[in-house]
Short mmCIF file of C-alpha atoms and ligand atoms in Angstrom, two decimals:
data_model
loop_
_atom_site.label_atom_id
_atom_site.label_comp_id
_atom_site.label_asym_id
_atom_site.label_seq_id
_atom_site.Cartn_x
_atom_site.Cartn_y
_atom_site.Cartn_z
CA MET A 414 59.33 81.33 74.82
CA PHE A 415 55.80 82.50 75.62
CA GLU A 416 54.54 79.10 76.65
CA GLY A 417 55.72 79.23 80.27
CA PRO A 418 54.34 82.57 81.44
CA PHE A 419 51.07 82.36 79.52
CA ASN A 420 50.37 78.87 80.87
CA THR A 421 50.98 79.76 84.50
CA SER A 422 49.20 81.46 87.37
CA ILE A 423 47.13 84.53 86.64
CA PHE A 424 47.39 84.25 82.88
CA LYS A 425 46.28 80.66 82.78
CA ARG A 426 43.28 81.37 84.98
CA ALA A 427 42.34 84.50 83.07
CA ILE A 428 42.55 82.68 79.74
CA GLU A 429 40.58 79.68 81.02
CA ARG A 430 37.91 82.01 82.32
CA LYS A 431 37.84 83.77 78.94
CA LEU A 432 38.66 87.14 80.49
CA VAL A 433 41.44 87.53 77.98
CA SER A 434 42.87 85.71 75.00
CA VAL A 435 46.46 85.69 73.85
CA ASP A 436 47.55 84.79 70.33
CA ILE A 437 51.21 84.37 69.47
CA HIS A 438 52.23 84.97 65.87
CA ASN A 439 55.59 84.06 64.44
CA ILE A 440 56.71 86.60 61.86
CA ARG A 441 58.58 83.76 60.12
CA SER A 442 55.16 82.54 58.98
CA TYR A 443 54.84 85.74 56.99
CA THR A 444 57.94 85.29 54.87
CA HIS A 445 57.96 84.09 51.27
CA ASP A 446 61.45 82.67 50.80
CA LYS A 447 62.49 79.13 51.58
CA HIS A 448 64.72 80.17 54.50
CA ASN A 449 61.94 82.23 56.12
CA THR A 450 64.23 85.22 56.36
CA VAL A 451 63.14 87.86 58.84
CA ASP A 452 66.32 89.92 59.04
CA ASP A 453 68.91 91.50 56.78
CA TYR A 454 72.00 93.71 56.80
CA PRO A 455 71.61 97.43 57.45
CA TYR A 456 71.91 99.77 54.46
CA GLY A 457 74.99 101.91 54.93
CA GLY A 458 76.76 99.16 56.82
CA GLY A 459 77.26 98.59 60.52
CA ALA A 460 77.07 95.74 62.97
CA GLY A 461 74.05 93.55 63.55
CA MET A 462 71.04 92.53 61.53
CA LEU A 463 67.75 94.36 61.30
CA LEU A 464 64.26 92.93 61.24
CA LYS A 465 62.88 93.37 57.73
CA PRO A 466 59.68 95.33 57.27
CA GLU A 467 57.61 92.91 55.10
CA PRO A 468 57.05 90.05 57.59
CA ILE A 469 56.07 92.49 60.33
CA PHE A 470 53.70 94.51 58.13
CA GLU A 471 52.15 91.32 56.75
CA ALA A 472 51.75 89.73 60.16
CA VAL A 473 49.96 92.80 61.50
CA GLU A 474 47.88 93.07 58.33
CA ALA A 475 46.79 89.45 58.77
CA ILE A 476 45.51 89.89 62.33
CA LYS A 477 44.38 93.49 62.25
CA PRO A 478 40.69 94.13 62.74
CA GLU A 479 38.83 96.21 60.14
CA ALA A 480 38.19 99.00 62.61
CA GLY A 481 41.09 101.13 63.77
CA GLY A 482 41.74 102.15 67.34
CA VAL A 483 43.83 99.11 68.24
CA PRO A 484 47.21 100.18 69.59
CA ILE A 485 50.08 98.60 67.68
CA ILE A 486 52.94 98.68 70.14
CA LEU A 487 56.56 98.02 69.33
CA LEU A 488 58.63 96.80 72.29
CA THR A 489 61.95 98.53 71.99
CA PRO A 490 64.55 100.08 74.31
CA GLN A 491 63.82 103.37 72.52
CA GLY A 492 60.18 103.42 73.61
CA ARG A 493 58.49 105.33 76.39
CA LEU A 494 59.35 103.91 79.79
CA PHE A 495 56.70 101.43 80.94
CA SER A 496 54.97 102.21 84.23
CA GLN A 497 51.86 101.35 86.20
CA GLN A 498 50.28 104.43 84.65
CA ILE A 499 50.88 103.08 81.15
CA ALA A 500 49.63 99.63 82.20
CA LEU A 501 46.40 101.26 83.37
CA GLU A 502 46.12 103.22 80.13
CA LEU A 503 46.61 100.06 78.02
CA SER A 504 44.15 98.07 80.13
CA LYS A 505 41.31 100.24 78.77
CA TYR A 506 41.63 98.85 75.24
CA ASN A 507 39.75 95.77 74.04
CA ARG A 508 42.75 94.62 72.16
CA LEU A 509 46.47 95.30 71.87
CA ILE A 510 48.96 94.24 69.24
CA LEU A 511 52.46 93.86 70.69
CA ILE A 512 55.39 93.56 68.31
CA CYS A 513 58.64 92.19 69.68
CA GLY A 514 61.55 94.14 68.31
CA ARG A 515 65.08 93.03 68.69
CA TYR A 516 67.97 94.87 70.18
CA GLU A 517 70.01 95.30 67.00
CA GLY A 518 67.04 96.98 65.44
CA VAL A 519 63.97 97.05 63.29
CA ASP A 520 63.61 98.69 59.89
CA GLU A 521 62.59 102.29 60.57
CA ARG A 522 59.51 102.04 58.32
CA VAL A 523 57.93 99.77 60.92
CA ARG A 524 58.16 102.64 63.40
CA SER A 525 57.16 105.32 60.94
CA TYR A 526 54.23 103.68 59.18
CA LEU A 527 52.95 100.75 61.21
CA VAL A 528 53.23 101.15 64.95
CA THR A 529 51.21 103.63 66.99
CA ASP A 530 53.29 103.42 70.16
CA GLU A 531 56.71 102.27 71.38
CA VAL A 532 57.38 100.94 74.87
CA SER A 533 60.56 100.02 76.78
CA ILE A 534 60.49 98.18 80.11
CA GLY A 535 63.58 99.85 81.52
CA ASP A 536 67.01 101.25 80.90
CA TYR A 537 68.88 98.03 80.31
CA VAL A 538 69.40 95.88 77.27
CA LEU A 539 67.54 92.69 76.39
CA ALA A 540 68.23 90.70 73.25
CA GLY A 541 64.66 90.98 72.07
CA GLY A 542 61.27 92.38 72.98
CA GLU A 543 59.74 89.02 73.93
CA LEU A 544 60.26 89.26 77.69
CA ALA A 545 59.22 92.90 77.55
CA ALA A 546 55.98 91.94 75.78
CA MET A 547 55.25 89.41 78.54
CA VAL A 548 55.96 92.00 81.22
CA VAL A 549 53.57 94.46 79.58
CA ALA A 550 50.94 91.74 79.02
CA GLU A 551 51.05 90.58 82.64
CA ALA A 552 50.91 94.09 84.08
CA VAL A 553 47.91 94.89 81.86
CA VAL A 554 46.02 91.60 82.24
CA ARG A 555 46.04 91.67 86.03
CA LEU A 556 44.22 95.01 85.85
CA LEU A 557 41.33 93.61 83.79
CA PRO A 558 38.04 93.26 85.65
CA GLY A 559 37.70 89.87 87.35
CA VAL A 560 41.27 88.71 86.78
CA LEU A 561 42.37 89.12 90.39
CA GLY A 562 40.11 87.70 93.05
CA SER A 563 37.60 90.22 94.38
CA GLU A 564 39.44 90.25 97.71
CA VAL A 565 42.54 91.88 96.21
CA SER A 566 42.38 95.25 94.59
CA PRO A 567 45.04 96.24 92.07
CA LEU A 568 44.42 99.78 93.29
CA ASP A 569 46.30 98.99 96.54
CA ASP A 570 49.48 98.04 94.71
CA SER A 571 52.80 99.75 95.12
CA HIS A 572 53.02 102.53 92.55
CA VAL A 573 49.28 102.94 92.18
CA ALA A 574 48.91 105.41 95.00
CA GLY A 575 52.41 106.56 94.05
CA LEU A 576 53.90 105.16 97.25
CA LEU A 577 55.63 101.86 97.92
CA GLU A 578 53.73 99.36 100.02
CA TYR A 579 54.09 99.20 103.79
CA PRO A 580 55.81 96.18 105.42
CA GLN A 581 53.60 93.15 105.92
CA TYR A 582 53.78 90.20 108.29
CA THR A 583 52.04 86.87 108.69
CA ARG A 584 52.24 84.19 111.39
CA PRO A 585 54.12 83.33 113.54
CA ALA A 586 54.08 86.46 115.71
CA VAL A 587 57.65 85.72 116.77
CA TYR A 588 60.09 84.02 114.43
CA GLY A 589 63.75 83.49 115.26
CA GLY A 590 63.33 85.99 118.07
CA TRP A 591 62.05 88.64 115.65
CA SER A 592 58.64 90.04 116.56
CA VAL A 593 55.89 91.39 114.40
CA PRO A 594 55.34 95.11 115.22
CA GLU A 595 53.09 95.40 118.27
CA VAL A 596 50.55 97.67 116.59
CA LEU A 597 49.58 94.98 114.04
CA LEU A 598 48.53 92.65 116.86
CA SER A 599 46.58 95.35 118.68
CA GLY A 600 43.29 95.00 116.79
CA ASN A 601 43.09 98.79 116.66
CA HIS A 602 42.23 99.34 113.02
CA ALA A 603 42.56 103.11 113.00
CA GLN A 604 46.01 102.85 114.55
CA ILE A 605 47.01 100.09 112.10
CA GLU A 606 45.87 102.23 109.17
CA GLU A 607 47.92 105.15 110.45
CA TRP A 608 51.02 103.00 111.04
CA ARG A 609 50.79 101.51 107.55
CA HIS A 610 50.41 104.87 105.91
CA GLU A 611 53.38 106.24 107.82
CA GLN A 612 55.45 103.19 106.89
CA ALA A 613 54.51 103.54 103.22
CA ILE A 614 55.72 107.13 103.23
CA LEU A 615 58.85 106.25 105.19
CA ARG A 616 59.71 103.36 102.89
CA THR A 617 59.19 105.51 99.82
CA LEU A 618 61.38 108.28 101.30
CA GLU A 619 64.14 105.77 102.02
CA ARG A 620 64.07 103.86 98.76
CA ARG A 621 62.49 106.00 96.08
CA PRO A 622 62.50 109.61 97.27
CA GLU A 623 61.80 110.85 93.74
CA LEU A 624 58.35 109.20 93.91
CA ILE A 625 57.25 111.35 96.86
CA ASP A 626 56.94 114.49 94.77
CA LYS A 627 54.78 112.68 92.24
CA ALA A 628 52.64 110.90 94.82
CA GLY A 629 50.07 113.68 95.14
CA LEU A 630 50.23 113.76 98.94
CA SER A 631 47.78 115.85 100.93
CA GLU A 632 49.03 118.78 103.00
CA GLU A 633 48.91 116.58 106.10
CA GLU A 634 50.79 113.74 104.43
CA ARG A 635 53.39 116.13 103.17
CA LYS A 636 53.94 117.42 106.72
CA LEU A 637 54.25 113.83 107.90
CA ALA A 638 56.76 113.08 105.16
CA ASN A 639 58.82 116.10 106.16
CA LYS A 640 58.69 115.09 109.80
CA LEU A 641 59.82 111.55 108.95
CA LYS A 642 62.57 112.97 106.76
CA GLN A 643 63.87 115.03 109.69
CA SER A 644 63.95 112.08 112.05
CL1 6GU B 621 61.20 96.52 74.91
N1 6GU B 621 63.51 95.51 74.16
C1 6GU B 621 64.81 95.26 74.33
N2 6GU B 621 65.45 94.60 73.37
N3 6GU B 621 65.51 95.67 75.36
C2 6GU B 621 64.85 96.32 76.31
C3 6GU B 621 63.48 96.61 76.21
C4 6GU B 621 62.83 96.18 75.10
N4 6GU B 621 63.10 97.28 77.30
C5 6GU B 621 64.20 97.40 78.03
N5 6GU B 621 65.25 96.84 77.45
#
């Protein structure tokens, strides 16, 4: 399941350039019975199977460095909601251990005595934490120094400044009778800057108004936002 994403695009390049390494561990390798059992019925009854504690504890034990300070993160719909802020926070660590939970559940002792953090990628249900782990890994890896070309800054991304990105256009200047906004062809950089900033605020107001309050706008920007809201 991990093969595709980790062997494509930014991951592949980052791994080849030794900016990051990714190791996949199958908890089935840490079982001791002939069926490699990783799950079992819940005590007290109920639907679904739970991931057993031993294979997860043993897998982490096997790869854990001597020194502490490595976040051990369980991907679970009960975790804190993943965001660009959390990606940035996680990108500061040398190493992360991501454990893929599964929707039906994980033995509570894994939460209580093994993991240091729990993350969800959104309020919807996936069968397992695998895709979530890849989402977290990609969001974090692209923030590591040197992973993106020097010409692109991850600091310009939507959600970093707290606003959505402004609309962008490339050639041709007219396509299907639809023109690129005049100002972008003007060569007037100050005016372009201003237009983009206004568009970013406008777009955020239209699509994600709740982000505006968190965006940390200056007094002037706030006035602009209010003006745009009126019109
Ligand atoms: Cl981390 N796991 C599962 N199973 N479902 C999710 C999720 C994680 N994040 C959102 N939905």
